[in-house]
Amino acid sequence: MEMSAIRELAAEDMKAVDALILHRLQSDVVLINQVGHYIINSGGKRLRPMIVLLAARALGYQGKEHVDLAAVIEFIHTATLLHDDVVDESDMRRNRDTANAVWGNAASVLVGDFLYTRSFEMMVDINRMRVMEVLARATNLIAEGEVLQLLNCNDPDTTEEKYREVILRKTATLFEAGARLGAVLADATPEQEQAIADYGLHLGIAFQIIDDALDYSTSSEEIGKNIGDDLEEGKPTLPILRAMQVGTPEQRATLREIIEKGGREHIQTVMAAIESTDAIEYTARLAAEEADKAKQALEAVPESPFRDALAALADFSVRRRS
């Protein structure tokens, strides 16, 4: 199933999500409207809310609250982007200036806070304690992941295990929560809920691993990223960790020094080390393994076009170029 077919399958629900997002984004504070609309309309894939919609439908849900929870997931994700760009001092995302580059750090952080609090208002409207439990845990884990990533910055002794712990919390947790919420709404069995949550978790890990590989892709600038953004911030992501693990002593020493200092001026040296150690191929292989685990988890879900779409999203997560 191609991405276009997946979007067509979810089109009606996604249209309702987009309308709800615009409605719940409204505030009588003008700056919130400006920043909120800027980041929400910046060309994101809406992958996380789509997972909520497809998971709920795959488990037989026929109501409307999956639309509300899909919007909640997108608000939480958008809030993390606003905060991330401030922490990372980023100036470009998806071929556009970041909100902090346009309005400043203070506005970005505060509008991010607004999106978090608005999402919790919407959770309360659902009036299901299990929904609150899932999302409260997820947002807490995301915050922990951000702090763990901060601790890993400029640390050349970061291990692959530490790296995986960061992406599990920072990225995969929200994928997991979105899929689990679909099961909660559908009153799925505990086994089905855990299976589809596992699907979301492995999908999120695969998605982030590929995202980190794309940071060292020559197509990065075509998709709105600077090559080596992670390197400039001193983030030891999987391609660099692999190059350090199997590279020559000289390469390891050079990469250690570059991670400690950060900066993009040594990007060609890093790219050469990554290419000579097949670090991108290694990274892609691990992402593919996670995507396979995601698809295996779907075996507990009844056959339907919605389950097929979820499986296709796992394939898309490792084939994507942006």
Short mmCIF file of C-alpha atoms in Angstrom, two decimals:
data_model
loop_
_atom_site.label_atom_id
_atom_site.label_comp_id
_atom_site.label_asym_id
_atom_site.label_seq_id
_atom_site.Cartn_x
_atom_site.Cartn_y
_atom_site.Cartn_z
CA MET A 1 0.00 0.00 0.00
CA GLU A 2 1.42 3.37 -1.04
CA MET A 3 1.37 6.46 1.16
CA SER A 4 -1.24 8.03 -1.11
CA ALA A 5 -3.58 5.08 -0.48
CA ILE A 6 -3.03 5.35 3.28
CA ARG A 7 -3.89 9.04 3.21
CA GLU A 8 -6.99 8.33 1.14
CA LEU A 9 -8.13 5.69 3.63
CA ALA A 10 -7.79 8.16 6.51
CA ALA A 11 -8.82 11.25 4.52
CA GLU A 12 -12.22 11.86 6.11
CA ASP A 13 -10.91 11.45 9.65
CA MET A 14 -7.81 13.56 8.92
CA LYS A 15 -9.99 16.34 7.53
CA ALA A 16 -11.89 16.35 10.83
CA VAL A 17 -8.59 16.40 12.76
CA ASP A 18 -7.29 19.37 10.79
CA ALA A 19 -10.52 21.30 11.39
CA LEU A 20 -10.40 20.53 15.10
CA ILE A 21 -6.77 21.58 15.34
CA LEU A 22 -7.56 24.97 13.80
CA HIS A 23 -10.57 25.39 16.10
CA ARG A 24 -8.76 24.46 19.33
CA LEU A 25 -5.70 26.49 18.38
CA GLN A 26 -7.68 29.71 18.64
CA SER A 27 -6.83 32.13 21.42
CA ASP A 28 -7.65 35.77 22.11
CA VAL A 29 -3.88 36.26 22.51
CA VAL A 30 -2.75 37.24 19.02
CA LEU A 31 0.83 35.98 19.34
CA ILE A 32 -0.41 32.49 20.25
CA ASN A 33 -2.51 32.43 17.09
CA GLN A 34 0.41 33.60 14.96
CA VAL A 35 3.01 31.18 16.29
CA GLY A 36 0.58 28.30 16.63
CA HIS A 37 -0.70 28.55 13.07
CA TYR A 38 2.83 29.00 11.75
CA ILE A 39 4.14 25.78 13.25
CA ILE A 40 0.96 23.71 12.74
CA ASN A 41 0.84 24.69 9.05
CA SER A 42 4.55 24.14 8.41
CA GLY A 43 4.14 21.03 6.28
CA GLY A 44 4.39 18.18 8.79
CA LYS A 45 3.37 14.66 7.82
CA ARG A 46 0.68 14.34 10.52
CA LEU A 47 2.00 10.80 10.99
CA ARG A 48 1.35 10.62 14.73
CA PRO A 49 -2.34 11.62 14.57
CA MET A 50 -2.79 9.29 11.61
CA ILE A 51 -1.61 6.39 13.78
CA VAL A 52 -4.31 7.19 16.35
CA LEU A 53 -6.98 7.19 13.64
CA LEU A 54 -5.83 4.01 11.93
CA ALA A 55 -5.29 2.10 15.19
CA ALA A 56 -8.79 2.95 16.43
CA ARG A 57 -10.39 1.95 13.13
CA ALA A 58 -8.29 -1.22 12.88
CA LEU A 59 -9.72 -2.33 16.23
CA GLY A 60 -13.29 -1.60 15.22
CA TYR A 61 -13.89 1.82 16.80
CA GLN A 62 -16.88 3.61 15.24
CA GLY A 63 -17.08 6.78 17.34
CA LYS A 64 -15.60 10.27 16.96
CA GLU A 65 -13.29 10.70 19.94
CA HIS A 66 -10.33 9.32 17.99
CA VAL A 67 -10.39 12.65 16.13
CA ASP A 68 -10.01 14.54 19.42
CA LEU A 69 -7.14 12.34 20.58
CA ALA A 70 -5.40 12.57 17.21
CA ALA A 71 -5.46 16.38 17.58
CA VAL A 72 -4.16 16.06 21.14
CA ILE A 73 -1.22 13.96 19.94
CA GLU A 74 -0.42 16.52 17.24
CA PHE A 75 -0.54 19.38 19.77
CA ILE A 76 1.85 17.55 22.08
CA HIS A 77 4.18 16.79 19.19
CA THR A 78 4.10 20.42 18.03
CA ALA A 79 4.85 21.64 21.55
CA THR A 80 7.93 19.41 21.66
CA LEU A 81 9.10 20.83 18.31
CA LEU A 82 8.81 24.39 19.61
CA HIS A 83 10.77 23.53 22.73
CA ASP A 84 13.33 21.39 20.85
CA ASP A 85 14.19 24.17 18.42
CA VAL A 86 14.88 26.53 21.31
CA VAL A 87 17.05 24.01 23.16
CA ASP A 88 18.91 23.09 19.96
CA GLU A 89 19.15 26.73 18.79
CA SER A 90 17.78 25.58 15.43
CA ASP A 91 16.95 28.15 12.76
CA MET A 92 15.42 25.95 10.05
CA ARG A 93 12.86 23.13 9.95
CA ARG A 94 11.06 21.75 6.86
CA ASN A 95 12.61 24.42 4.64
CA ARG A 96 11.21 27.25 6.77
CA ASP A 97 12.58 29.45 9.52
CA THR A 98 11.83 27.98 12.93
CA ALA A 99 9.35 29.82 15.14
CA ASN A 100 12.13 30.84 17.53
CA ALA A 101 14.07 32.32 14.61
CA VAL A 102 11.01 34.44 13.70
CA TRP A 103 9.53 35.38 17.10
CA GLY A 104 12.33 34.58 19.55
CA ASN A 105 12.91 31.90 22.17
CA ALA A 106 10.53 33.23 24.80
CA ALA A 107 7.51 33.24 22.48
CA SER A 108 8.30 29.73 21.23
CA VAL A 109 8.60 28.26 24.71
CA LEU A 110 5.42 29.93 25.94
CA VAL A 111 3.34 28.95 22.91
CA GLY A 112 4.66 25.43 23.36
CA ASP A 113 3.37 25.58 26.93
CA PHE A 114 -0.01 26.76 25.61
CA LEU A 115 -0.21 23.75 23.27
CA TYR A 116 0.59 21.38 26.14
CA THR A 117 -2.08 22.88 28.37
CA ARG A 118 -4.64 23.02 25.57
CA SER A 119 -4.02 19.35 24.88
CA PHE A 120 -4.71 18.52 28.53
CA GLU A 121 -7.96 20.49 28.38
CA MET A 122 -8.98 18.32 25.45
CA MET A 123 -8.01 15.15 27.32
CA VAL A 124 -10.28 16.12 30.18
CA ASP A 125 -13.16 16.56 27.73
CA ILE A 126 -12.81 12.87 26.78
CA ASN A 127 -13.45 12.06 30.46
CA ARG A 128 -11.66 8.69 30.49
CA MET A 129 -9.07 8.16 33.20
CA ARG A 130 -7.18 5.62 31.09
CA VAL A 131 -6.67 8.26 28.38
CA MET A 132 -5.27 10.65 30.99
CA GLU A 133 -2.96 7.93 32.32
CA VAL A 134 -1.55 7.13 28.89
CA LEU A 135 -0.91 10.74 27.91
CA ALA A 136 0.40 11.87 31.30
CA ARG A 137 2.94 9.03 31.23
CA ALA A 138 3.90 9.81 27.64
CA THR A 139 4.49 13.51 28.20
CA ASN A 140 6.57 12.74 31.29
CA LEU A 141 8.73 10.25 29.39
CA ILE A 142 9.21 12.72 26.55
CA ALA A 143 10.50 15.32 29.01
CA GLU A 144 12.88 12.75 30.50
CA GLY A 145 14.10 11.89 27.02
CA GLU A 146 14.88 15.52 26.32
CA VAL A 147 16.95 15.76 29.49
CA LEU A 148 18.78 12.50 28.72
CA GLN A 149 19.63 13.83 25.26
CA LEU A 150 20.97 17.00 26.83
CA LEU A 151 23.22 14.90 29.07
CA ASN A 152 24.52 12.98 26.05
CA CYS A 153 25.42 16.14 24.11
CA ASN A 154 29.18 16.56 23.64
CA ASP A 155 29.76 13.20 25.36
CA PRO A 156 31.85 10.91 23.10
CA ASP A 157 31.39 8.05 25.58
CA THR A 158 27.66 7.86 24.85
CA THR A 159 26.78 4.23 24.13
CA GLU A 160 24.33 2.83 21.62
CA GLU A 161 22.23 1.74 24.59
CA LYS A 162 22.05 5.31 25.90
CA TYR A 163 21.19 6.55 22.42
CA ARG A 164 18.33 4.05 22.14
CA GLU A 165 17.00 5.06 25.55
CA VAL A 166 16.82 8.68 24.40
CA ILE A 167 14.93 7.93 21.18
CA LEU A 168 12.63 5.48 22.95
CA ARG A 169 11.50 8.20 25.34
CA LYS A 170 11.85 11.29 23.18
CA THR A 171 10.24 9.99 19.98
CA ALA A 172 8.87 6.45 20.21
CA THR A 173 6.83 7.12 23.35
CA LEU A 174 4.40 9.41 21.51
CA PHE A 175 3.98 6.88 18.68
CA GLU A 176 3.29 4.21 21.29
CA ALA A 177 0.79 6.42 23.13
CA GLY A 178 -1.06 7.28 19.92
CA ALA A 179 -1.47 3.63 18.94
CA ARG A 180 -2.46 2.63 22.48
CA LEU A 181 -5.11 5.35 22.62
CA GLY A 182 -6.76 3.87 19.55
CA ALA A 183 -7.03 0.57 21.43
CA VAL A 184 -8.33 2.28 24.58
CA LEU A 185 -11.13 3.97 22.65
CA ALA A 186 -12.02 0.70 20.92
CA ASP A 187 -12.19 -1.13 24.28
CA ALA A 188 -9.75 -3.67 22.83
CA THR A 189 -8.55 -6.66 24.80
CA PRO A 190 -5.44 -6.13 26.97
CA GLU A 191 -3.48 -8.31 24.53
CA GLN A 192 -4.56 -6.23 21.55
CA GLU A 193 -3.84 -2.98 23.37
CA GLN A 194 -0.31 -4.11 24.23
CA ALA A 195 0.29 -5.44 20.72
CA ILE A 196 -0.69 -2.23 18.98
CA ALA A 197 1.24 -0.20 21.56
CA ASP A 198 4.30 -2.34 20.75
CA TYR A 199 3.66 -1.59 17.08
CA GLY A 200 3.74 2.15 17.80
CA LEU A 201 6.89 1.87 19.90
CA HIS A 202 8.90 -0.01 17.28
CA LEU A 203 7.58 2.23 14.52
CA GLY A 204 8.71 5.30 16.45
CA ILE A 205 12.19 3.86 17.02
CA ALA A 206 12.53 3.04 13.32
CA PHE A 207 11.33 6.52 12.36
CA GLN A 208 13.86 8.28 14.58
CA ILE A 209 16.79 6.07 13.58
CA ILE A 210 16.13 6.92 9.93
CA ASP A 211 15.74 10.59 10.85
CA ASP A 212 19.22 10.51 12.39
CA ALA A 213 20.63 8.83 9.28
CA LEU A 214 19.06 11.55 7.10
CA ASP A 215 21.06 14.14 9.03
CA TYR A 216 24.12 12.85 7.17
CA SER A 217 22.41 12.53 3.80
CA THR A 218 23.31 14.70 0.82
CA SER A 219 19.56 15.24 0.37
CA SER A 220 19.24 16.89 3.79
CA GLU A 221 19.29 20.42 2.43
CA GLU A 222 16.57 19.51 -0.10
CA ILE A 223 14.23 18.56 2.75
CA GLY A 224 14.84 21.60 4.90
CA LYS A 225 17.76 20.48 7.03
CA ASN A 226 21.39 21.46 7.17
CA ILE A 227 23.76 18.53 6.77
CA GLY A 228 25.24 17.80 10.17
CA ASP A 229 22.74 19.67 12.36
CA ASP A 230 23.10 16.96 15.00
CA LEU A 231 26.87 17.21 14.81
CA GLU A 232 26.78 20.98 15.31
CA GLU A 233 24.78 20.43 18.50
CA GLY A 234 27.22 17.76 19.69
CA LYS A 235 24.61 14.98 19.48
CA PRO A 236 26.23 11.55 19.15
CA THR A 237 23.56 9.79 17.08
CA LEU A 238 23.75 6.27 15.72
CA PRO A 239 25.73 6.90 12.49
CA ILE A 240 28.54 8.57 14.44
CA LEU A 241 28.42 6.01 17.26
CA ARG A 242 28.78 3.22 14.69
CA ALA A 243 31.66 4.99 12.92
CA MET A 244 33.44 5.35 16.27
CA GLN A 245 32.81 1.71 17.11
CA VAL A 246 34.31 0.20 13.95
CA GLY A 247 36.51 3.00 12.60
CA THR A 248 40.28 3.24 12.75
CA PRO A 249 41.97 4.55 15.91
CA GLU A 250 42.62 7.80 14.07
CA GLN A 251 38.97 8.11 13.08
CA ARG A 252 37.81 7.38 16.62
CA ALA A 253 40.13 10.01 18.08
CA THR A 254 38.98 12.60 15.53
CA LEU A 255 35.28 11.85 16.06
CA ARG A 256 35.67 12.02 19.85
CA GLU A 257 37.18 15.48 19.57
CA ILE A 258 34.48 16.66 17.13
CA ILE A 259 31.66 15.43 19.40
CA GLU A 260 33.23 17.15 22.41
CA LYS A 261 33.53 20.49 20.63
CA GLY A 262 30.47 20.35 18.35
CA GLY A 263 30.26 22.43 15.20
CA ARG A 264 29.79 21.73 11.51
CA GLU A 265 33.20 22.83 10.26
CA HIS A 266 34.50 19.23 10.31
CA ILE A 267 31.47 17.77 8.51
CA GLN A 268 33.51 16.44 5.58
CA THR A 269 35.78 14.51 7.94
CA VAL A 270 32.76 13.05 9.69
CA MET A 271 31.03 12.17 6.42
CA ALA A 272 34.17 10.40 5.22
CA ALA A 273 34.34 8.35 8.43
CA ILE A 274 30.67 7.45 8.21
CA GLU A 275 31.00 6.37 4.57
CA SER A 276 34.16 4.31 5.09
CA THR A 277 32.60 2.39 7.99
CA ASP A 278 29.23 1.75 6.30
CA ALA A 279 27.59 3.43 9.29
CA ILE A 280 24.53 4.52 7.28
CA GLU A 281 23.92 0.96 6.08
CA TYR A 282 24.21 -0.27 9.67
CA THR A 283 21.78 2.41 10.84
CA ALA A 284 19.30 1.55 8.09
CA ARG A 285 19.50 -2.15 8.96
CA LEU A 286 18.63 -1.51 12.61
CA ALA A 287 15.72 0.69 11.54
CA ALA A 288 14.45 -2.07 9.25
CA GLU A 289 14.60 -4.54 12.14
CA GLU A 290 12.43 -2.22 14.23
CA ALA A 291 9.96 -1.81 11.36
CA ASP A 292 9.72 -5.60 11.08
CA LYS A 293 8.99 -5.85 14.82
CA ALA A 294 6.25 -3.26 14.37
CA LYS A 295 4.63 -5.31 11.62
CA GLN A 296 4.92 -8.51 13.64
CA ALA A 297 3.06 -6.86 16.52
CA LEU A 298 0.10 -6.26 14.19
CA GLU A 299 -0.54 -10.01 13.96
CA ALA A 300 -2.77 -9.64 17.04
CA VAL A 301 -4.98 -7.14 15.17
CA PRO A 302 -7.83 -8.39 12.92
CA GLU A 303 -7.23 -8.21 9.18
CA SER A 304 -8.58 -5.05 7.54
CA PRO A 305 -7.46 -2.25 5.22
CA PHE A 306 -6.65 -0.24 8.35
CA ARG A 307 -4.25 -2.92 9.62
CA ASP A 308 -2.68 -3.03 6.15
CA ALA A 309 -2.22 0.73 6.32
CA LEU A 310 -0.48 0.49 9.68
CA ALA A 311 1.88 -2.14 8.28
CA ALA A 312 2.57 0.06 5.25
CA LEU A 313 3.45 2.97 7.56
CA ALA A 314 6.16 0.79 9.08
CA ASP A 315 7.62 0.25 5.62
CA PHE A 316 7.30 3.96 4.85
CA SER A 317 9.19 4.88 8.02
CA VAL A 318 12.36 3.22 6.73
CA ARG A 319 11.98 4.08 3.02
CA ARG A 320 11.37 7.78 3.46
CA ARG A 321 13.81 10.43 2.28
CA SER A 322 12.46 13.33 4.39
#
